[in-house]
């Protein structure tokens, strides 16, 4: 598989007006004809970025011979690319931010002198992006509309392809196989996996024993590890009835999650509610009053739900208490803390073992990350990917999300039928 480094490159020379400094015994001149000038760091641009970001440091006392200057980011030496004279403003150095530098002051040393500190550079963690599947001309290997995605303990990915009415299994090596369903007219037949039929499989979730739960039209289906498909709840009709198994009804269920006990939680979008299904199939309503799409659970059983129409991430306790976890309620892609951040139609959600929440901010279209403390950051922005939409791992309108034990984030995109894997680099 090809691997691409998702990182933000800024190449800017920041030219600012400033007066010349006083003379010094430092032997390095800003300009050979101007005499000796003390080393000073005046400006830095950009001040935020990932490793390999090209930064421009404007100052005085720098050497016009690039190799005679050393640049440090948070004490870690960077690679100096060039030194350019800026008439009336000194010398601009360009350097590459080193991998794993972290956030800290940018310093410059000339001819092995003491490093003089300047502005702080904020180091952002980059992501590696890889294409999980290689599509071929074979009809059985092409996703029609990949929607929900779930990862089991062994690292296998299960993708609900609503366009082909099939559940695919993708191994850690990238092999794609049909796990359940077959290309036929829409149906609701239970039975052996490859004989069973689906109408429009969407969101999926997997429990610890390996049972896969699938939102399929107005039904919730279950696929056991041995490949047996059954209907856990729902009766093929649109409704809002609680009850046991096929006595219950749903209205456009959109998201699904399952806890360690095998209890299933459904974002019942058409009924503006969160529904709960016991392992025996009994359905009850535990929260109402918003437009849920995606749903996921933390280790304490709290539910995090994307409120699609309100552009908000909600938190729902087991007692059914609903609160706003993040989002101002206005459309936008502003990062920030809790309600200062904004979203544009958030959809699928997933959560890692540390409680970091990932959101497919579908119409932004970007992927966001929210820390347990409520700090919202942009985790993946396809517009910054080299080559844009021509890049084979470009994710247009992220729809389904899942995360594995190694914190790889898997994303399905329904517009370009792509499955990609994102990995955040956290250490040198």
Coordinates of C-alpha atoms in Angstrom, one line a residue:
X1 CA 0.0 0.0 0.0
X2 CA 1.1 3.5 -0.7
X3 CA 1.6 5.7 2.3
X4 CA 1.2 9.4 2.2
X5 CA 2.1 11.8 4.9
X6 CA -0.6 14.2 5.7
X7 CA 1.1 17.3 6.8
X8 CA 0.6 21.0 6.5
X9 CA 3.3 22.9 4.6
X10 CA 3.6 26.7 4.8
X11 CA 6.3 28.4 2.9
X12 CA 6.0 32.1 3.8
X13 CA 8.5 34.8 4.2
X14 CA 7.2 37.3 6.7
X15 CA 8.6 40.8 6.0
X16 CA 8.1 43.3 8.8
X17 CA 9.4 46.8 9.2
X18 CA 11.8 47.1 12.1
X19 CA 14.8 49.4 13.0
X20 CA 18.4 48.2 13.0
X21 CA 19.8 47.0 16.3
X22 CA 22.9 48.3 18.0
X23 CA 26.4 47.2 17.2
X24 CA 27.9 44.1 18.8
X25 CA 31.1 42.2 18.8
X26 CA 29.3 39.3 17.2
X27 CA 31.4 38.6 14.0
X28 CA 28.4 37.7 11.8
X29 CA 27.0 40.5 9.7
X30 CA 23.4 40.7 8.4
X31 CA 24.8 42.0 5.2
X32 CA 28.6 41.9 4.4
X33 CA 28.6 45.6 3.6
X34 CA 26.8 46.8 6.7
X35 CA 29.2 45.8 9.5
X36 CA 28.6 43.5 12.4
X37 CA 25.1 43.2 13.9
X38 CA 23.9 41.5 17.0
X39 CA 21.9 38.3 16.4
X40 CA 18.2 38.9 16.9
X41 CA 15.1 36.9 16.0
X42 CA 12.3 39.3 15.1
X43 CA 9.5 37.3 13.4
X44 CA 8.5 33.7 12.6
X45 CA 6.0 32.6 10.0
X46 CA 4.1 30.4 10.2
X47 CA 3.9 29.8 14.0
X48 CA 1.8 26.7 13.8
X49 CA 2.4 23.5 11.8
X50 CA 3.5 19.8 11.7
X51 CA 7.0 18.4 11.1
X52 CA 8.5 19.3 7.7
X53 CA 6.7 22.6 7.8
X54 CA 8.9 25.3 6.2
X55 CA 9.3 28.2 8.6
X56 CA 10.7 31.6 7.8
X57 CA 12.7 33.3 10.5
X58 CA 13.3 37.0 10.0
X59 CA 16.1 38.6 12.0
X60 CA 19.4 40.3 12.1
X61 CA 23.0 39.1 12.6
X62 CA 22.2 35.9 10.5
X63 CA 24.8 34.8 8.0
X64 CA 24.0 34.8 4.3
X65 CA 25.8 31.5 4.1
X66 CA 23.0 29.1 5.0
X67 CA 25.2 26.5 6.5
X68 CA 26.7 29.0 9.0
X69 CA 23.3 29.3 10.7
X70 CA 21.7 26.7 13.0
X71 CA 17.9 26.8 13.7
X72 CA 16.4 25.1 16.7
X73 CA 12.7 24.4 17.3
X74 CA 12.1 23.7 21.0
X75 CA 15.8 22.9 21.3
X76 CA 15.7 20.3 18.4
X77 CA 17.9 21.3 15.5
X78 CA 16.1 22.0 12.2
X79 CA 17.4 21.8 8.6
X80 CA 18.3 25.2 7.2
X81 CA 17.2 25.5 3.6
X82 CA 18.3 29.0 2.7
X83 CA 19.4 32.5 3.8
X84 CA 18.1 35.5 1.9
X85 CA 18.9 39.2 2.4
X86 CA 15.8 41.4 2.9
X87 CA 16.9 45.0 2.2
X88 CA 16.2 47.1 5.2
X89 CA 15.0 44.2 7.3
X90 CA 17.9 41.9 7.8
X91 CA 18.0 38.2 6.7
X92 CA 15.3 35.6 6.3
X93 CA 16.2 32.0 7.1
X94 CA 14.0 29.1 5.9
X95 CA 14.2 25.9 7.8
X96 CA 12.2 22.6 8.0
X97 CA 10.6 21.8 11.4
X98 CA 12.2 18.6 12.7
X99 CA 10.2 15.4 13.4
X100 CA 9.1 15.2 17.0
X101 CA 10.3 18.7 18.0
X102 CA 7.2 19.6 20.0
X103 CA 6.1 23.1 20.8
X104 CA 8.6 25.7 21.9
X105 CA 10.7 28.8 21.1
X106 CA 12.6 29.0 17.8
X107 CA 16.2 29.9 18.3
X108 CA 19.1 30.8 15.9
X109 CA 22.8 30.2 16.4
X110 CA 25.3 31.8 14.0
X111 CA 28.8 30.3 13.6
X112 CA 28.3 28.0 16.6
X113 CA 27.5 30.9 18.9
X114 CA 24.8 30.8 21.6
X115 CA 21.3 30.3 20.3
X116 CA 19.1 33.4 20.5
X117 CA 15.5 32.6 21.2
X118 CA 12.6 34.0 19.3
X119 CA 8.8 33.4 18.9
X120 CA 7.2 30.1 19.9
X121 CA 6.3 27.5 17.2
X122 CA 3.2 25.4 18.1
X123 CA 3.9 21.8 16.9
X124 CA 0.9 19.9 15.6
X125 CA 0.7 16.2 15.2
X126 CA 0.6 15.0 11.6
X127 CA -1.3 12.0 10.3
X128 CA -0.3 9.3 7.9
X129 CA -3.0 8.3 5.5
X130 CA -3.1 5.0 3.7
X131 CA -5.5 3.5 1.3
X132 CA -7.0 0.4 2.9
X133 CA -8.3 -1.4 -0.2
X134 CA -7.2 -1.7 -3.7
X135 CA -10.2 -1.6 -6.0
X136 CA -10.2 -3.7 -9.1
X137 CA -12.5 -4.1 -12.1
X138 CA -14.1 -7.1 -10.5
X139 CA -17.7 -6.2 -9.6
X140 CA -17.4 -8.1 -6.3
X141 CA -14.4 -5.9 -5.3
X142 CA -16.0 -2.5 -5.9
X143 CA -17.9 -0.7 -3.1
X144 CA -21.2 0.7 -4.3
X145 CA -21.9 3.0 -1.3
X146 CA -19.7 2.2 1.7
X147 CA -21.4 3.5 4.8
X148 CA -20.9 2.0 8.3
X149 CA -17.6 0.5 9.4
X150 CA -16.5 -1.5 12.5
X151 CA -13.3 -3.1 13.6
X152 CA -13.0 -6.3 15.5
X153 CA -10.3 -7.3 18.1
X154 CA -8.2 -8.9 15.4
X155 CA -8.1 -5.8 13.2
X156 CA -10.6 -6.9 10.6
X157 CA -12.8 -4.2 9.2
X158 CA -16.5 -4.8 8.4
X159 CA -18.0 -2.4 5.9
X160 CA -21.7 -2.1 5.1
X161 CA -22.2 -1.4 1.4
X162 CA -25.7 -0.1 1.1
X163 CA -25.4 0.2 -2.7
X164 CA -24.6 -3.5 -3.1
X165 CA -26.6 -4.7 -0.1
X166 CA -23.5 -6.5 1.2
X167 CA -21.4 -6.6 4.3
X168 CA -17.7 -6.8 3.4
X169 CA -14.8 -8.0 5.5
X170 CA -11.4 -6.5 5.0
X171 CA -8.5 -8.2 6.6
X172 CA -5.5 -6.3 8.1
X173 CA -3.6 -7.1 4.9
X174 CA -6.2 -5.5 2.8
X175 CA -8.0 -8.6 1.4
X176 CA -11.7 -7.9 0.7
X177 CA -14.3 -10.7 1.0
X178 CA -18.1 -10.8 1.2
X179 CA -19.0 -11.5 4.8
X180 CA -22.8 -11.5 4.6
X181 CA -25.5 -10.8 2.0
X182 CA -25.5 -11.1 -1.8
X183 CA -26.3 -8.9 -4.8
X184 CA -29.9 -9.4 -5.4
X185 CA -33.2 -7.6 -4.9
X186 CA -33.5 -5.9 -1.5
X187 CA -34.7 -8.4 1.1
X188 CA -34.9 -9.2 4.8
X189 CA -34.2 -12.9 4.7
X190 CA -32.4 -14.3 7.8
X191 CA -30.2 -17.4 7.7
X192 CA -26.6 -18.3 6.7
X193 CA -24.6 -15.2 5.9
X194 CA -24.2 -15.7 2.2
X195 CA -27.9 -16.6 1.8
X196 CA -29.3 -13.8 3.9
X197 CA -30.5 -10.7 2.2
X198 CA -30.3 -7.0 3.2
X199 CA -32.3 -4.0 2.1
X200 CA -29.9 -1.1 2.7
X201 CA -27.3 -1.9 5.3
X202 CA -25.9 1.3 7.0
X203 CA -24.3 1.8 10.4
X204 CA -22.6 -1.2 12.0
X205 CA -21.2 -2.0 15.4
X206 CA -19.3 -5.1 16.8
X207 CA -19.2 -6.5 20.3
X208 CA -16.4 -8.2 22.2
X209 CA -17.4 -11.8 21.2
X210 CA -17.5 -10.7 17.5
X211 CA -21.3 -10.3 16.9
X212 CA -21.9 -7.7 14.3
X213 CA -25.0 -5.5 14.5
X214 CA -26.3 -3.8 11.3
X215 CA -28.8 -1.0 10.8
X216 CA -30.8 -2.3 7.8
X217 CA -33.7 -0.1 6.7
X218 CA -36.1 -0.1 9.6
X219 CA -34.6 -3.2 11.2
X220 CA -31.6 -4.0 13.4
X221 CA -29.9 -7.2 12.2
X222 CA -27.3 -9.4 14.0
X223 CA -24.6 -11.5 12.4
X224 CA -22.9 -14.0 14.7
X225 CA -19.2 -15.0 14.3
X226 CA -20.3 -18.2 12.7
X227 CA -22.1 -16.3 10.0
X228 CA -25.8 -16.6 11.1
X229 CA -27.9 -13.6 10.3
X230 CA -31.0 -12.8 12.4
X231 CA -33.3 -9.9 13.0
X232 CA -32.7 -8.5 16.5
X233 CA -35.5 -5.9 16.5
X234 CA -37.9 -4.3 14.0
X235 CA -40.6 -5.6 11.7
X236 CA -39.8 -4.0 8.3
X237 CA -42.3 -1.2 9.0
X238 CA -41.7 2.4 10.0
X239 CA -43.0 3.2 13.5
X240 CA -42.1 4.2 17.0
X241 CA -43.1 1.2 19.1
X242 CA -41.2 -0.2 22.0
X243 CA -41.4 -3.9 22.7
X244 CA -39.8 -7.2 22.1
X245 CA -38.1 -8.1 18.9
X246 CA -40.3 -7.8 15.9
X247 CA -43.0 -6.1 17.9
X248 CA -40.8 -3.0 18.0
X249 CA -40.5 -0.5 15.2
X250 CA -38.0 2.2 14.1
X251 CA -38.0 5.2 11.8
X252 CA -34.8 5.7 9.8
X253 CA -32.3 4.5 12.4
X254 CA -29.0 6.0 11.5
X255 CA -26.4 5.1 14.1
X256 CA -25.6 2.1 16.3
X257 CA -23.3 1.2 19.2
X258 CA -23.0 -1.8 21.5
X259 CA -21.6 -2.1 25.0
X260 CA -19.7 -4.9 26.8
X261 CA -22.9 -6.6 27.9
X262 CA -24.3 -6.8 24.4
X263 CA -26.8 -4.1 24.9
X264 CA -27.3 -2.2 21.7
X265 CA -28.1 1.6 21.4
X266 CA -29.6 3.0 18.3
X267 CA -29.8 6.6 17.0
X268 CA -33.4 6.5 15.7
X269 CA -33.2 9.6 13.5
X270 CA -36.8 9.6 12.3
X271 CA -38.2 9.4 15.8
X272 CA -35.7 12.0 17.2
X273 CA -34.8 9.5 19.9
X274 CA -32.2 7.1 21.3
X275 CA -33.4 3.5 21.6
X276 CA -32.0 0.7 23.7
X277 CA -32.1 -3.0 22.8
X278 CA -31.3 -5.7 25.3
X279 CA -29.4 -8.8 24.3
X280 CA -32.8 -10.6 24.2
X281 CA -34.2 -8.0 21.7
X282 CA -36.4 -5.9 23.9
X283 CA -36.6 -2.3 22.7
X284 CA -37.1 0.8 24.9
X285 CA -36.7 4.6 24.4
X286 CA -34.2 6.3 26.7
X287 CA -33.9 9.8 25.3
X288 CA -35.8 12.2 23.0
X289 CA -35.8 15.7 21.6
X290 CA -33.0 15.9 19.0
X291 CA -32.0 14.6 15.6
X292 CA -29.4 11.8 16.2
X293 CA -27.2 10.3 13.5
X294 CA -24.0 8.9 14.9
X295 CA -23.7 7.3 18.3
X296 CA -20.8 5.8 20.4
X297 CA -20.1 4.8 24.0
X298 CA -17.3 5.5 26.4
X299 CA -16.0 3.1 29.0
X300 CA -18.6 4.4 31.6
X301 CA -21.5 3.8 29.3
X302 CA -22.1 7.4 28.4
X303 CA -23.4 7.9 24.9
X304 CA -22.0 10.6 22.6
X305 CA -24.4 11.4 19.8
X306 CA -24.1 13.7 16.8
X307 CA -27.2 16.0 16.5
X308 CA -27.1 16.4 12.8
X309 CA -29.6 19.3 12.3
X310 CA -28.4 21.3 15.3
X311 CA -24.6 20.8 14.4
X312 CA -23.9 19.7 18.0
X313 CA -22.4 16.8 19.8
X314 CA -24.6 15.6 22.6
X315 CA -23.8 13.5 25.7
X316 CA -26.5 11.1 27.0
X317 CA -26.1 9.3 30.3
X318 CA -27.6 5.9 31.0
X319 CA -30.3 7.6 32.9
X320 CA -31.3 9.5 29.7
X321 CA -30.0 12.9 30.7
X322 CA -29.0 14.9 27.6
X323 CA -26.4 17.7 27.6
X324 CA -24.4 19.6 25.0
X325 CA -20.8 18.2 24.9
X326 CA -19.5 20.3 22.0
X327 CA -20.7 22.7 19.4
X328 CA -22.1 26.2 19.3
X329 CA -25.1 25.2 17.2
X330 CA -24.0 27.4 14.3
X331 CA -22.5 25.9 11.2
X332 CA -18.8 26.2 10.8
X333 CA -15.5 24.4 11.2
X334 CA -14.0 26.5 14.1
X335 CA -11.9 24.6 16.5
X336 CA -12.0 25.5 20.2
X337 CA -13.3 24.4 23.6
X338 CA -16.7 22.8 23.9
X339 CA -19.4 25.3 22.8
X340 CA -16.9 27.7 21.1
X341 CA -16.3 25.1 18.4
X342 CA -18.6 24.6 15.4
X343 CA -19.6 21.7 13.1
X344 CA -21.4 21.2 9.8
X345 CA -23.8 18.3 10.0
X346 CA -21.7 15.9 12.2
X347 CA -22.5 12.3 11.5
X348 CA -20.6 9.1 12.5
X349 CA -18.7 9.0 15.8
X350 CA -16.1 6.7 17.3
X351 CA -14.1 6.8 20.5
X352 CA -10.7 5.5 21.6
X353 CA -9.7 3.9 24.8
X354 CA -8.5 7.2 26.3
X355 CA -11.8 8.8 25.6
X356 CA -10.9 10.9 22.6
X357 CA -13.9 11.3 20.3
X358 CA -13.6 11.4 16.5
X359 CA -16.4 12.9 14.4
X360 CA -17.1 12.7 10.7
X361 CA -18.0 16.4 10.2
X362 CA -19.5 15.4 6.9
X363 CA -20.5 18.6 5.2
X364 CA -17.3 20.5 6.3
X365 CA -16.0 18.0 5.1
X366 CA -13.4 17.2 7.7
X367 CA -12.8 14.8 10.6
X368 CA -12.7 16.3 14.1
X369 CA -11.2 15.1 17.4
X370 CA -12.5 16.1 20.8
X371 CA -10.5 15.4 23.9
X372 CA -12.2 14.2 27.1
X373 CA -11.9 17.8 28.3
X374 CA -13.9 19.0 25.4
X375 CA -11.1 20.6 23.3
X376 CA -12.0 20.3 19.6
X377 CA -9.3 20.1 16.9
X378 CA -9.3 19.3 13.2
X379 CA -7.9 15.8 12.9
X380 CA -8.0 15.4 9.1
X381 CA -8.7 18.0 6.4
X382 CA -8.7 16.5 2.9
X383 CA -8.2 20.0 1.3
X384 CA -4.7 20.0 2.7
X385 CA -3.8 16.6 1.2
X386 CA -1.2 16.8 -1.5
X387 CA -2.8 16.5 -4.9
X388 CA -6.3 17.3 -3.5
X389 CA -9.1 15.1 -5.0
X390 CA -6.6 13.5 -7.4
X391 CA -4.9 11.9 -4.4
X392 CA -5.9 8.2 -4.1
X393 CA -6.5 8.5 -0.4
X394 CA -8.6 11.7 -0.6
X395 CA -11.7 11.3 1.5
X396 CA -14.7 13.2 0.2
X397 CA -17.5 13.6 2.7
X398 CA -16.5 11.2 5.4
X399 CA -19.4 9.0 6.5
X400 CA -18.5 6.0 8.6
X401 CA -15.8 6.0 11.3
X402 CA -14.1 3.3 13.4
X403 CA -10.9 2.9 15.4
X404 CA -8.8 -0.1 16.2
X405 CA -6.7 -1.0 19.2
X406 CA -3.6 0.8 17.7
X407 CA -5.6 4.0 17.3
X408 CA -5.8 3.8 13.5
X409 CA -8.9 5.6 12.4
X410 CA -10.8 4.0 9.5
X411 CA -13.0 6.2 7.3
X412 CA -15.6 5.4 4.7
X413 CA -16.5 8.0 2.0
X414 CA -19.7 7.5 0.2
X415 CA -19.0 10.0 -2.6
X416 CA -15.7 8.5 -3.9
X417 CA -16.3 4.9 -2.6
X418 CA -13.1 4.9 -0.6
X419 CA -11.9 3.4 2.6
X420 CA -8.9 5.0 4.2
X421 CA -6.9 4.6 7.4
X422 CA -5.5 7.5 9.4
X423 CA -2.7 7.2 11.9
X424 CA -1.8 10.0 14.2
X425 CA 2.0 10.3 14.9
X426 CA 2.5 11.0 18.5
X427 CA 6.2 10.4 19.1
X428 CA 9.5 10.8 17.4

